[in-house]
Amino acid sequence: MTGRLAVVGLGPGDQRYLTAEAAAALAEAHALYGYGPYLDRVPARASQSRYPSDNREEAARAAEALHHAAQGASVAVVSGGDPGVFAMAAAICEQIAAGPNAWRALDVVFVPGITAMLAVAARIGAPLGHDFCALSLSDNLKPWPVIERRLDAAAQAGFAVALYNPVSRARPWQFASAIERLRRHLPARTPLIFGRAVGRPDERVTVTTLDAAANEAADMATLVIVGTCETRIVERPGRSPLVYTPRTIPRAMAEASA
Ligand code: SAH
């Protein structure tokens, strides 16, 4: 009997965001692996065993899940949002690349989920409506100067930027430093969106500008979208504003900034 491993994205929050494919993959699994709070989102099934682990133990978790699947079990590893975005899918691939040959023979599937930047963007309009990129501000797995270079490049190239992992207890200063870096390239009035715990009961989405960003609190459950100099805020009576990045850049403007 050959085992099976599904790397499953749970989406940003409650069950509404779980795709039908993800729900089926979870229902099929004999064993579930993942960060404890993510596993808690998966409804309990008597026939399943669960192996919660800490946030920082991704490599060990991936190896354990592969080892378990190689024994013939149907295993699911869960990530919040999409597993391919700063999450378990790459950790599983890394372990397969470095691990025993038996792991390459396993049936491995990756089941996409709604990633945080899309959930936050959808709350507010279309801030990622034109070219954009995503950056993790965590310097746990890459040096800070690399992050600074990428922030500079993204802002200079005119991308809207989705900032994942803005803050954690172990990384208190990085977010303020990233904002300061972006100010070097972008107008003070550039729109910023802070989306916290989107898709969960304590969701909070706020719109601000680059010059006022220091007044907004970001934490581990926050995703920040930084607009471009074309991104617009549309105020609406009695409703929250819309934020969007137009899909057209007039030729004259492109030539002026080249
Ligand atoms: N795989 C996840 C991202 C993991 S990195 C995904 O695709 O969404 C963890 C970071 O994702 C957090 O620090 C935060 O920036 C963002 N994030 C995850 N869930 C979120 C949510 N519900 N609301 C806002 N941001 C979220």
Coordinates of C-alpha atoms and ligand atoms in Angstrom, one line a residue:
M1 CA 0.0 0.0 0.0
T2 CA 1.4 3.4 -0.9
G3 CA 0.7 6.4 1.2
R4 CA -0.7 9.7 0.2
L5 CA 0.1 13.2 1.4
A6 CA -2.2 16.2 0.8
V7 CA -0.9 19.6 1.6
V8 CA -4.1 21.6 2.2
G9 CA -4.9 25.3 2.3
L10 CA -7.6 26.2 4.8
G11 CA -8.2 29.7 3.7
P12 CA -8.0 32.8 5.9
G13 CA -10.7 31.9 8.5
D14 CA -13.9 30.1 8.9
Q15 CA -15.4 27.2 7.0
R16 CA -16.9 29.4 4.3
Y17 CA -13.4 29.9 2.8
L18 CA -12.6 26.2 2.7
T19 CA -12.8 25.0 -0.9
A20 CA -14.7 21.8 -1.7
E21 CA -11.5 20.2 -2.8
A22 CA -9.8 21.0 0.6
A23 CA -12.8 19.7 2.5
A24 CA -12.6 16.4 0.6
A25 CA -8.9 16.1 1.1
L26 CA -9.3 16.6 4.9
A27 CA -12.2 14.1 5.1
E28 CA -10.0 11.4 3.4
A29 CA -7.0 11.8 5.7
H30 CA -6.2 9.3 8.5
A31 CA -3.8 11.7 10.1
L32 CA -3.6 15.5 10.2
Y33 CA -0.5 17.5 10.8
G34 CA -0.2 21.3 11.3
Y35 CA 0.3 24.3 13.5
G36 CA -2.1 23.8 16.5
P37 CA -4.4 26.8 15.9
Y38 CA -4.9 25.7 12.2
L39 CA -5.7 22.1 13.1
D40 CA -8.3 23.5 15.6
R41 CA -10.2 24.9 12.6
V42 CA -10.6 21.4 11.1
P43 CA -13.8 19.7 12.4
A44 CA -13.0 16.6 14.6
R45 CA -13.5 13.1 13.1
A46 CA -13.3 10.1 15.4
S47 CA -11.3 8.1 12.8
Q48 CA -8.5 10.7 12.5
S49 CA -5.4 11.2 14.6
R50 CA -4.0 14.7 15.0
Y51 CA -0.4 15.9 15.4
P52 CA -0.3 19.6 16.3
S53 CA 3.1 21.3 16.4
D54 CA 4.6 24.7 17.0
N55 CA 4.7 27.5 14.4
R56 CA 8.4 27.3 14.0
E57 CA 8.7 23.6 13.5
E58 CA 7.9 23.4 9.8
A59 CA 10.8 21.3 8.7
A60 CA 10.3 18.7 11.4
R61 CA 6.6 18.6 10.9
A62 CA 7.0 18.1 7.1
A63 CA 9.5 15.2 7.8
E64 CA 7.1 13.5 10.3
A65 CA 4.2 13.8 7.9
L66 CA 6.2 12.3 5.0
H67 CA 7.5 9.5 7.2
H68 CA 3.9 8.7 8.3
A69 CA 2.6 8.7 4.7
A70 CA 5.5 6.5 3.6
Q71 CA 4.2 3.9 6.1
G72 CA 1.0 3.7 3.9
A73 CA -1.2 6.3 5.7
S74 CA -3.3 9.0 4.0
V75 CA -1.9 12.1 5.6
A76 CA -3.0 15.8 5.4
V77 CA -0.7 18.7 6.3
V78 CA -2.6 21.9 6.8
S79 CA -1.7 25.6 6.3
G80 CA -3.7 28.7 6.8
G81 CA -4.6 30.5 3.6
D82 CA -2.7 28.9 0.7
P83 CA -0.1 26.2 1.5
G84 CA 2.2 27.6 -1.3
V85 CA 2.4 31.1 0.1
F86 CA 5.0 31.3 2.9
A87 CA 3.7 28.0 4.3
M88 CA 4.0 24.2 4.3
A89 CA 4.1 23.3 0.6
A90 CA 7.7 24.5 0.1
A91 CA 8.7 22.9 3.4
I92 CA 7.3 19.5 2.1
C93 CA 9.1 19.9 -1.2
E94 CA 12.4 20.7 0.6
Q95 CA 12.1 17.5 2.7
I96 CA 11.3 15.4 -0.4
A97 CA 14.3 16.9 -2.2
A98 CA 16.6 16.0 0.7
G99 CA 14.9 12.9 2.1
P100 CA 14.9 9.2 1.3
N101 CA 13.9 8.0 -2.2
A102 CA 10.7 6.5 -0.8
W103 CA 9.4 10.0 -0.3
R104 CA 9.7 10.7 -4.0
A105 CA 7.5 7.7 -4.8
L106 CA 4.6 9.1 -2.6
D107 CA 1.4 10.4 -4.1
V108 CA 1.6 14.1 -3.0
V109 CA -1.0 16.6 -3.9
F110 CA -1.2 20.4 -3.1
V111 CA -4.6 21.8 -2.5
P112 CA -4.8 25.6 -2.9
G113 CA -6.6 27.9 -0.5
I114 CA -7.6 31.6 -0.5
T115 CA -4.4 33.4 0.6
A116 CA -4.6 36.3 3.0
M117 CA -3.8 39.0 0.5
L118 CA -6.7 38.1 -1.7
A119 CA -9.1 37.9 1.3
V120 CA -8.0 41.4 2.5
A121 CA -8.1 42.9 -1.0
A122 CA -11.6 41.6 -1.5
R123 CA -12.8 43.4 1.6
I124 CA -11.9 46.8 0.2
G125 CA -12.1 46.8 -3.6
A126 CA -9.2 46.1 -5.8
P127 CA -5.9 47.3 -4.3
L128 CA -4.1 44.4 -6.2
G129 CA -6.0 45.3 -9.4
H130 CA -2.8 45.8 -11.4
D131 CA 0.8 44.4 -11.1
F132 CA 1.7 43.4 -7.5
C133 CA 4.0 41.3 -5.5
A134 CA 4.0 39.6 -2.1
L135 CA 6.8 39.8 0.5
S136 CA 7.3 38.2 3.9
L137 CA 8.8 40.6 6.4
S138 CA 10.0 37.7 8.5
D139 CA 13.8 37.6 8.8
N140 CA 13.7 34.2 10.4
L141 CA 14.5 32.4 7.1
K142 CA 16.3 35.2 5.2
P143 CA 18.6 38.0 6.2
W144 CA 17.0 41.5 6.7
P145 CA 19.2 43.2 4.0
V146 CA 17.5 40.9 1.4
I147 CA 14.1 42.2 2.6
E148 CA 15.3 45.8 2.3
R149 CA 16.5 45.2 -1.2
R150 CA 13.2 43.6 -2.2
L151 CA 11.2 46.5 -0.7
D152 CA 13.3 49.0 -2.6
A153 CA 12.9 47.1 -5.8
A154 CA 9.2 46.5 -5.5
A155 CA 8.5 50.2 -4.7
Q156 CA 10.7 51.5 -7.4
A157 CA 9.2 49.1 -10.0
G158 CA 5.7 50.4 -9.1
F159 CA 4.3 47.2 -7.7
A160 CA 1.6 47.2 -5.1
V161 CA 3.0 45.1 -2.3
A162 CA 1.3 42.6 0.1
L163 CA 3.3 42.4 3.3
Y164 CA 2.9 39.1 5.1
N165 CA 4.3 38.5 8.6
P166 CA 4.7 42.2 9.4
V167 CA 5.3 41.6 13.1
S168 CA 5.9 38.9 15.7
R169 CA 7.1 38.9 19.3
A170 CA 10.6 38.1 18.2
R171 CA 10.6 40.7 15.4
P172 CA 9.4 44.0 17.0
W173 CA 11.2 46.6 14.9
Q174 CA 11.1 45.2 11.3
F175 CA 7.7 46.6 10.3
A176 CA 8.5 50.2 11.2
S177 CA 11.8 49.9 9.4
A178 CA 10.0 48.6 6.3
I179 CA 7.6 51.5 6.3
E180 CA 10.5 53.9 6.7
R181 CA 12.2 52.2 3.7
L182 CA 9.0 52.5 1.5
R183 CA 8.7 56.2 2.4
R184 CA 12.0 56.8 0.5
H185 CA 10.3 55.8 -2.8
L186 CA 6.6 56.4 -2.5
P187 CA 4.5 59.5 -2.0
A188 CA 3.3 60.2 1.6
R189 CA -0.4 59.8 0.4
T190 CA 0.1 56.3 -0.9
P191 CA -2.8 54.2 0.4
L192 CA -2.1 51.4 2.9
I193 CA -4.6 48.7 4.0
F194 CA -4.3 46.9 7.3
G195 CA -6.3 43.7 7.3
R196 CA -6.4 41.9 10.6
A197 CA -7.8 38.4 11.1
V198 CA -9.8 38.6 7.9
G199 CA -12.5 36.0 7.7
R200 CA -12.6 35.5 11.5
P201 CA -15.0 37.0 14.1
D202 CA -12.4 39.6 15.2
E203 CA -11.7 40.8 11.7
R204 CA -10.7 44.5 11.3
V205 CA -9.8 46.3 8.1
T206 CA -8.5 49.9 8.1
V207 CA -7.3 52.2 5.3
T208 CA -4.6 54.7 6.0
T209 CA -1.7 56.4 4.1
L210 CA 2.0 55.8 4.2
D211 CA 2.7 59.0 6.3
A212 CA 0.1 57.9 8.9
A213 CA 1.1 54.2 8.9
A214 CA 2.9 54.4 12.3
N215 CA -0.5 55.1 14.0
E216 CA -1.9 51.7 12.9
A217 CA -1.1 48.6 14.9
A218 CA 0.0 45.5 13.0
D219 CA 0.4 42.1 14.6
M220 CA 1.0 38.4 13.6
A221 CA -2.6 38.2 12.2
T222 CA -2.3 41.3 10.1
L223 CA -1.6 41.6 6.4
V224 CA -0.7 45.0 5.0
I225 CA -1.2 46.0 1.4
V226 CA 0.9 49.0 0.2
G227 CA -0.6 50.7 -2.8
T228 CA 1.2 52.4 -5.7
C229 CA 1.2 56.0 -6.6
E230 CA -1.8 55.2 -8.9
T231 CA -3.8 53.5 -6.1
R232 CA -7.0 55.5 -5.3
I233 CA -9.3 55.8 -2.3
V234 CA -12.9 56.3 -3.2
E235 CA -14.9 57.8 -0.3
R236 CA -18.6 56.7 -0.1
P237 CA -21.4 58.2 1.9
G238 CA -22.3 55.9 4.8
R239 CA -20.1 53.1 3.5
S240 CA -16.4 52.2 3.9
P241 CA -14.1 53.6 1.2
L242 CA -13.1 51.6 -1.8
V243 CA -9.5 51.3 -2.6
Y244 CA -8.3 50.3 -6.1
T245 CA -5.3 50.2 -8.3
P246 CA -6.3 51.1 -11.9
R247 CA -5.6 48.6 -14.6
T248 CA -4.3 51.2 -17.0
I249 CA -1.2 53.4 -16.8
P250 CA -1.4 56.2 -19.3
R251 CA 1.6 56.2 -21.7
A252 CA 2.6 59.8 -20.8
M253 CA 2.8 58.8 -17.1
A254 CA 4.9 55.7 -17.8
E255 CA 7.3 57.8 -19.9
A256 CA 7.6 60.5 -17.2
S257 CA 8.6 57.9 -14.5
A258 CA 10.9 55.9 -16.8
Ligands
SAH1 N1 -0.2 30.6 4.0 C1 -0.7 31.9 4.5 C2 0.3 32.9 5.0 C3 1.2 32.4 6.1 S1 2.3 33.6 6.7 C4 -1.7 32.5 3.5 O1 -1.6 32.1 2.3 O2 -2.4 33.4 3.8 C5 1.3 34.3 8.0 C6 0.9 35.7 7.7 O3 -0.2 35.7 6.8 C7 0.4 36.5 8.9 O4 1.5 37.1 9.6 C8 -0.4 37.6 8.2 O5 0.4 38.5 7.6 C9 -1.1 36.8 7.1 N2 -2.4 36.2 7.4 C10 -2.7 34.9 7.6 N3 -4.1 34.8 7.8 C11 -4.6 36.1 7.9 C12 -5.9 36.6 8.0 N4 -7.0 35.8 8.3 N5 -6.1 38.0 8.0 C13 -5.0 38.8 7.7 N6 -3.7 38.3 7.5 C14 -3.5 37.0 7.6

